């Protein structure tokens, strides 16, 4: 059997014949293929991928209705934007599936690989999209100017999917920057507007990740009491530094060392003082709740613990996505500057300036993970895990399942294999 | 006025109002825009880019008709292929335009920048496409296996646009490798088949580049006689080497040096002997005619001559495209191997092996440019250009136009500006 | 305190003062830094990174001793090669550390994250190096020709580190291709030769990975008996396909279906028949032992099982490295072709042809992982894991450690934290 | 003869024997090579590239003098920085050569290809360097914390070559941001300080490009008078827009249209009014002189004119370098944030914040080129070139040389060939 783009005739579809009764109608047609004859009426690459529908979606305004000067590069302009939109659809599809997997009382450990792979895919796609801007830049500004008149007021500001993507990731509405006083939702109508408003009421990736981090076992005071122990460790360090400073005989130097100790105290206060944290969060400088921040810090510090490996990878993938989004915004802004300049020195905000302003930390979803490094302490100061904690942390402990099942290796009655569970869809 | 994806409200469309009478209907609606109100009925990002048509072209077979187990990654599979097809359309569009520009008695010098930019764009797009394969590889082989049954015999082998692209570039039909004894044209029907057969009768990029190179001034014997002078230079070098060898007293060493001289003679014979060249061409080891090869070599050797700069850049861009195509094929083959293995050790050719076999020089369109380095000689041996030649090479000499025009700087009667010529479309 | 290239004055070094007694001498000097004064005698970027030693290592032969024509691009040539060599050193350093971590009776689970990160780094570096070739290609062939005379017989074939890297990864000596009848070891002398011969006697990454895979629990017949169960599953599938074929009334079609069943039998025989596997291995078509292959297949099929996630990631990273190595070889070959051509049609193997021949599967270290997809079966046929197996697979079961320790959460007596273990160095 | 890394034994060095008398000593030894024997005493890859010197420049502080816990990733830290420094040396070498080529009364047209190639190389190298940051990020923040104590106050702020690079490109000293009140020159001593101060007195790339642009023929009032004609064209456009506005019966709309016309007037005033330009330049919003800006705009508008193709490519390459530098700074800042956090919410500027502040337009060298798009007008309004201008623009007209030389094609007496001129070094 052959398969799209893989041009392979090696694995008979019959391999799965019995278990896939519903593939019957396709199987029937495959016998033709087996004798090497391909006929016109079968499912083909063209029909499966809806190629005609796809390739008839490019209408150049500049060559419509007897225009004098068709603009060759309008074709590129359309194709590039459509490629962006196709990939946005994929990203939204993957992000939604990840939200669904996260959004449960306990995250099944067997689903973490799936989460990591999909987040990884999303950041790879975003990286790809960043590389589409230089292709757009092969259109010269003069050519773009020639076609701009045709575009009227249609604008990338109107990409519904890009807004959905931002909302689903968890970009904060309150932190958004107005563009020429227009709110981003005001350019949508009907079904598009509905989708955007609906998305704003649903849980974002940030929400479900925050909830998941809040559940990190070990953080709670009546358990391993990570927060308490960590505070002690940090305070011990600061005390030591203060003693060191005060022992310094050179007055000027002592003063400097003491100032530095105070700076440490201030830095850690943003973590230790929940009220301070909440104030920073209200201003948009923090996005996670205080409890979730502690969960994230815990994962950061104990990432070498086998059970923490995969949660740590999740945090890394989320940072990758955040970074890739910013890079996307930045490349977008630069492309716009090359195309239409930036009117430096005149009044009124230009498109470039607006886009440039969205490249800052305000538009980040996971800045808190980047900042975790601020609170790192050396390995010798990290509170060692207790045996009890180690036991407790294995929330969904598969060993416990074992105790209630037969231990005879009989797979008929045993636990059903991971492999037979479908991965989340 | 705003523009797609550029979110810019800086340049009034009215800027072009008078000269673009045919944009009138759009201009009318733009007055609304000027007062900042956006309404639903105007040309928008959504309608311009046909977003609904684009985003309704993804139908997952695995979730159709009550399938038990929808396969999440089928979505990625479809999107990736569709992105390939969108970009293929763009590449074909640009290649066709370049063929059209080349395909004339004389290549207008003012069009070379345009050619270079479009070729450059094509190789950039191909590079982007190479990076889509790793994204496809985020689909695990197990997931792919689960969905393969649904794909029946639809196959990337059936991508009409990829075949068109190969044909338009100039991939040689005779050098193609059969895949399981099926000719690549046999999987197309109706309109698709027609397009492919039509393309095979038209001039390819290779054809028009070859013709352009054959016209390189200076190569002809009754002009600058580049070929004659170059042969003399090479023969002089070889004679010197022979004399040097024969003067060697150590017998063994002399033998070796003489063998090396003979090797040089043999190497240059593939260029000097037109019959030998034609034989190699018949076998597919050369793609350019002998005359075109000399034109290319001429450009290679004299690239620092101002008038030769841009032709040299054209050769470089063509090599870039050739290399990017091979990289595309190679990445494709590797992706297939990861997805479905390669049945090493059993009979029958697998998809991987077929694809791997297309990564060789047989599928190159411009291997001759790569090989030009074989015939380079040091600068001090390169025949100096004669004054006469320098004059003759400026085929489309703009200075000559000047002599018949008024020299009074009056643009009304003077030569019409480059800028007022539209670029080729 | 500031740090190289990070230009940061935020974390007082004193943070670690007590626990790092051996950093005393540096600490002493840091007090100066604390008052913002930088003086000449402290450890600086320049001295730490040995910048003067590094930047005095570029001697252009073409501008030595009154050469008439210094070749500007020789500088690029030297820098690029030196950058390759620096990174080779890093790769070797990381690969050696990974070999050391793998090379023990049991792989500590806590070290898997470390392995994954280092393998990931290696493949990222190799990707970077692939991108150094296009930079080298900005040197034109003519320029390279002008400087070649100076290079005499020095050759990339003489890069000791590249050979070490190949050996340490596990490139098979017997599968190597001779270059103009010269064995790759024959161009080294003295210390370099010694290092290469020593490396050939040591365990390669392939060796230790093979050993680790052989230990995969569950494969053995007297345990979970994965091999037996998998064979049954495959044979059941093939029998079903045969029955399906024999029920077919159309004779021609029946014949085809039966041939396809036979093809399946042949394909799986390369896995089921250990002798056949060993023969393929003797020919270089397989690199892993039969037992290790089964271990790898096991990981492939059960990768969603939490404990198998990380081993699966290890296999993926190894494939990434293998692919990146091939890409490196391929880009290298292409660059050489651009620079010096390939003498198609003449006798004698050129550098390009030799390099091109090293881009095939013979030089792969982990082709077996790529081919695992050949043996995949659909999820519903994968033998479910038994409860007993699930218990058994947790070789280094941390829960067992718990049973013998106090369960009171007292970290003094409890298990020492992961975080306090240094990562392997 | 073989060559470094190219493993090629195809082109006898004797090819150049006579003309390269000064290569004699090397030629002598090559006879050995011809019989396939390589011996230890010849110039080898190792000695040519000074491999031992290069590979002995990595001293890990963390494993010196019996440190308890060597930090594995310090090796990566050193190698990455050294790779940065090697490439900085190359970039500086190329930029200096380009400055030298530019810095003359007339830019030889035959040198433009050389300039373009070297600028292209520089931006490719910068892109490569951007990709070195993700490799650095494979070092986890915890690992970095463990080694930071050893680094004392050595800092990337102390990279002399990076400062040289900035100075040579033309980063404006006055626009630089202080880092913790320390001036960037204050961290250098002795020879390093001297080099930096010397570089500040020399012409930068910006300086020589500015001078070259000022010489653009056609801009001057008594010649083609580009500025006058362009102003007329723009004013004509604005007048038309005003008339269009005033004819509007809807009062509100008229008001808006008139405001937009005023906005156009203001925008173009920044170009038309030299005093305004100079004020913007004094504030750092412009970097080019007014005259050079007009030259650049001229090139922008007439780029399709054959003689203007290559100057236009030069502008593009300069923008590429500017963009790549910003991307480099941005990636650097992000890496630092991942490694050491950013102390959001506390006083004092962190390394991240400092680096982030250098990613803005203040640190751009060629922002003016980006902004040229602001002043584009549609093709039909661009003043057509006069015949006289077309003649005049060919400053270094090779046709004129011809008139005074013999036209008999005798190369002995004719103009010396381009090919025999060495390229600038």
PDB file of N, CA, C and O in Angstrom, chain A residues 41-64:
ATOM      1  N   UNK A  41     -10.533   6.399  -9.906  1.00  0.00           N
ATOM      2  CA  UNK A  41     -11.642   6.602  -8.987  1.00  0.00           C
ATOM      3  C   UNK A  41     -11.314   6.355  -7.517  1.00  0.00           C
ATOM      4  O   UNK A  41     -12.162   6.492  -6.647  1.00  0.00           O
ATOM      5  N   UNK A  42     -10.099   5.946  -7.257  1.00  0.00           N
ATOM      6  CA  UNK A  42      -9.732   5.661  -5.874  1.00  0.00           C
ATOM      7  C   UNK A  42      -9.383   6.924  -5.110  1.00  0.00           C
ATOM      8  O   UNK A  42      -9.124   7.955  -5.698  1.00  0.00           O
ATOM      9  N   UNK A  43      -9.332   6.737  -3.799  1.00  0.00           N
ATOM     10  CA  UNK A  43      -8.846   7.838  -2.968  1.00  0.00           C
ATOM     11  C   UNK A  43      -7.431   8.152  -3.438  1.00  0.00           C
ATOM     12  O   UNK A  43      -6.580   7.267  -3.515  1.00  0.00           O
ATOM     13  N   UNK A  44      -7.187   9.360  -3.773  1.00  0.00           N
ATOM     14  CA  UNK A  44      -5.855   9.713  -4.241  1.00  0.00           C
ATOM     15  C   UNK A  44      -5.322  10.861  -3.400  1.00  0.00           C
ATOM     16  O   UNK A  44      -6.051  11.483  -2.621  1.00  0.00           O
ATOM     17  N   UNK A  45      -4.055  11.119  -3.591  1.00  0.00           N
ATOM     18  CA  UNK A  45      -3.386  12.266  -2.972  1.00  0.00           C
ATOM     19  C   UNK A  45      -4.228  13.527  -3.197  1.00  0.00           C
ATOM     20  O   UNK A  45      -4.509  14.278  -2.275  1.00  0.00           O
ATOM     21  N   UNK A  46      -4.659  13.700  -4.425  1.00  0.00           N
ATOM     22  CA  UNK A  46      -5.388  14.906  -4.801  1.00  0.00           C
ATOM     23  C   UNK A  46      -6.712  15.057  -4.039  1.00  0.00           C
ATOM     24  O   UNK A  46      -7.013  16.127  -3.510  1.00  0.00           O
ATOM     25  N   UNK A  47      -7.471  13.976  -3.969  1.00  0.00           N
ATOM     26  CA  UNK A  47      -8.768  14.076  -3.290  1.00  0.00           C
ATOM     27  C   UNK A  47      -8.585  14.110  -1.778  1.00  0.00           C
ATOM     28  O   UNK A  47      -9.263  14.855  -1.078  1.00  0.00           O
ATOM     29  N   UNK A  48      -7.683  13.316  -1.277  1.00  0.00           N
ATOM     30  CA  UNK A  48      -7.466  13.270   0.170  1.00  0.00           C
ATOM     31  C   UNK A  48      -7.045  14.639   0.695  1.00  0.00           C
ATOM     32  O   UNK A  48      -7.563  15.119   1.712  1.00  0.00           O
ATOM     33  N   UNK A  49      -6.145  15.272   0.008  1.00  0.00           N
ATOM     34  CA  UNK A  49      -5.629  16.552   0.483  1.00  0.00           C
ATOM     35  C   UNK A  49      -6.411  17.751  -0.060  1.00  0.00           C
ATOM     36  O   UNK A  49      -6.046  18.900   0.197  1.00  0.00           O
ATOM     37  N   UNK A  50      -7.486  17.462  -0.778  1.00  0.00           N
ATOM     38  CA  UNK A  50      -8.325  18.530  -1.350  1.00  0.00           C
ATOM     39  C   UNK A  50      -7.480  19.569  -2.103  1.00  0.00           C
ATOM     40  O   UNK A  50      -7.642  20.791  -1.909  1.00  0.00           O
ATOM     41  N   UNK A  51      -6.606  19.066  -2.918  1.00  0.00           N
ATOM     42  CA  UNK A  51      -5.681  19.938  -3.654  1.00  0.00           C
ATOM     43  C   UNK A  51      -6.420  20.982  -4.507  1.00  0.00           C
ATOM     44  O   UNK A  51      -6.056  22.164  -4.469  1.00  0.00           O
ATOM     45  N   UNK A  52      -7.451  20.583  -5.257  1.00  0.00           N
ATOM     46  CA  UNK A  52      -8.103  21.610  -6.079  1.00  0.00           C
ATOM     47  C   UNK A  52      -8.687  22.761  -5.238  1.00  0.00           C
ATOM     48  O   UNK A  52      -8.541  23.931  -5.588  1.00  0.00           O
ATOM     49  N   UNK A  53      -9.288  22.405  -4.108  1.00  0.00           N
ATOM     50  CA  UNK A  53      -9.834  23.451  -3.229  1.00  0.00           C
ATOM     51  C   UNK A  53      -8.715  24.361  -2.719  1.00  0.00           C
ATOM     52  O   UNK A  53      -8.846  25.588  -2.680  1.00  0.00           O
ATOM     53  N   UNK A  54      -7.620  23.742  -2.365  1.00  0.00           N
ATOM     54  CA  UNK A  54      -6.482  24.468  -1.810  1.00  0.00           C
ATOM     55  C   UNK A  54      -5.867  25.405  -2.848  1.00  0.00           C
ATOM     56  O   UNK A  54      -5.571  26.563  -2.559  1.00  0.00           O
ATOM     57  N   UNK A  55      -5.698  24.886  -4.052  1.00  0.00           N
ATOM     58  CA  UNK A  55      -4.962  25.652  -5.064  1.00  0.00           C
ATOM     59  C   UNK A  55      -5.840  26.626  -5.851  1.00  0.00           C
ATOM     60  O   UNK A  55      -5.355  27.334  -6.734  1.00  0.00           O
ATOM     61  N   UNK A  56      -7.111  26.670  -5.511  1.00  0.00           N
ATOM     62  CA  UNK A  56      -7.962  27.662  -6.164  1.00  0.00           C
ATOM     63  C   UNK A  56      -8.271  28.816  -5.210  1.00  0.00           C
ATOM     64  O   UNK A  56      -9.150  29.628  -5.464  1.00  0.00           O
ATOM     65  N   UNK A  57      -7.534  28.872  -4.124  1.00  0.00           N
ATOM     66  CA  UNK A  57      -7.804  29.908  -3.124  1.00  0.00           C
ATOM     67  C   UNK A  57      -6.889  31.127  -3.251  1.00  0.00           C
ATOM     68  O   UNK A  57      -6.780  31.924  -2.336  1.00  0.00           O
ATOM     69  N   UNK A  58      -6.210  31.256  -4.385  1.00  0.00           N
ATOM     70  CA  UNK A  58      -5.308  32.399  -4.564  1.00  0.00           C
ATOM     71  C   UNK A  58      -5.837  33.292  -5.694  1.00  0.00           C
ATOM     72  O   UNK A  58      -5.675  32.961  -6.866  1.00  0.00           O
ATOM     73  N   UNK A  59      -6.484  34.381  -5.338  1.00  0.00           N
ATOM     74  CA  UNK A  59      -6.975  35.318  -6.354  1.00  0.00           C
ATOM     75  C   UNK A  59      -6.240  36.644  -6.239  1.00  0.00           C
ATOM     76  O   UNK A  59      -6.399  37.355  -5.245  1.00  0.00           O
ATOM     77  N   UNK A  60      -5.482  36.980  -7.250  1.00  0.00           N
ATOM     78  CA  UNK A  60      -4.714  38.216  -7.203  1.00  0.00           C
ATOM     79  C   UNK A  60      -5.605  39.400  -7.561  1.00  0.00           C
ATOM     80  O   UNK A  60      -6.101  39.485  -8.675  1.00  0.00           O
ATOM     81  N   UNK A  61      -5.750  40.296  -6.618  1.00  0.00           N
ATOM     82  CA  UNK A  61      -6.526  41.507  -6.881  1.00  0.00           C
ATOM     83  C   UNK A  61      -5.874  42.341  -7.976  1.00  0.00           C
ATOM     84  O   UNK A  61      -6.544  42.978  -8.772  1.00  0.00           O
ATOM     85  N   UNK A  62      -4.555  42.303  -8.012  1.00  0.00           N
ATOM     86  CA  UNK A  62      -3.858  43.181  -8.952  1.00  0.00           C
ATOM     87  C   UNK A  62      -3.997  42.715 -10.392  1.00  0.00           C
ATOM     88  O   UNK A  62      -3.664  43.445 -11.317  1.00  0.00           O
ATOM     89  N   UNK A  63      -4.491  41.497 -10.627  1.00  0.00           N
ATOM     90  CA  UNK A  63      -4.639  41.076 -12.014  1.00  0.00           C
ATOM     91  C   UNK A  63      -6.109  40.859 -12.370  1.00  0.00           C
ATOM     92  O   UNK A  63      -6.433  40.329 -13.421  1.00  0.00           O
ATOM     93  N   UNK A  64      -6.963  41.276 -11.461  1.00  0.00           N
ATOM     94  CA  UNK A  64      -8.401  41.171 -11.681  1.00  0.00           C
ATOM     95  C   UNK A  64      -8.896  42.260 -12.619  1.00  0.00           C
ATOM     96  O   UNK A  64      -8.339  43.368 -12.627  1.00  0.00           O
TER      97      UNK A  64
END
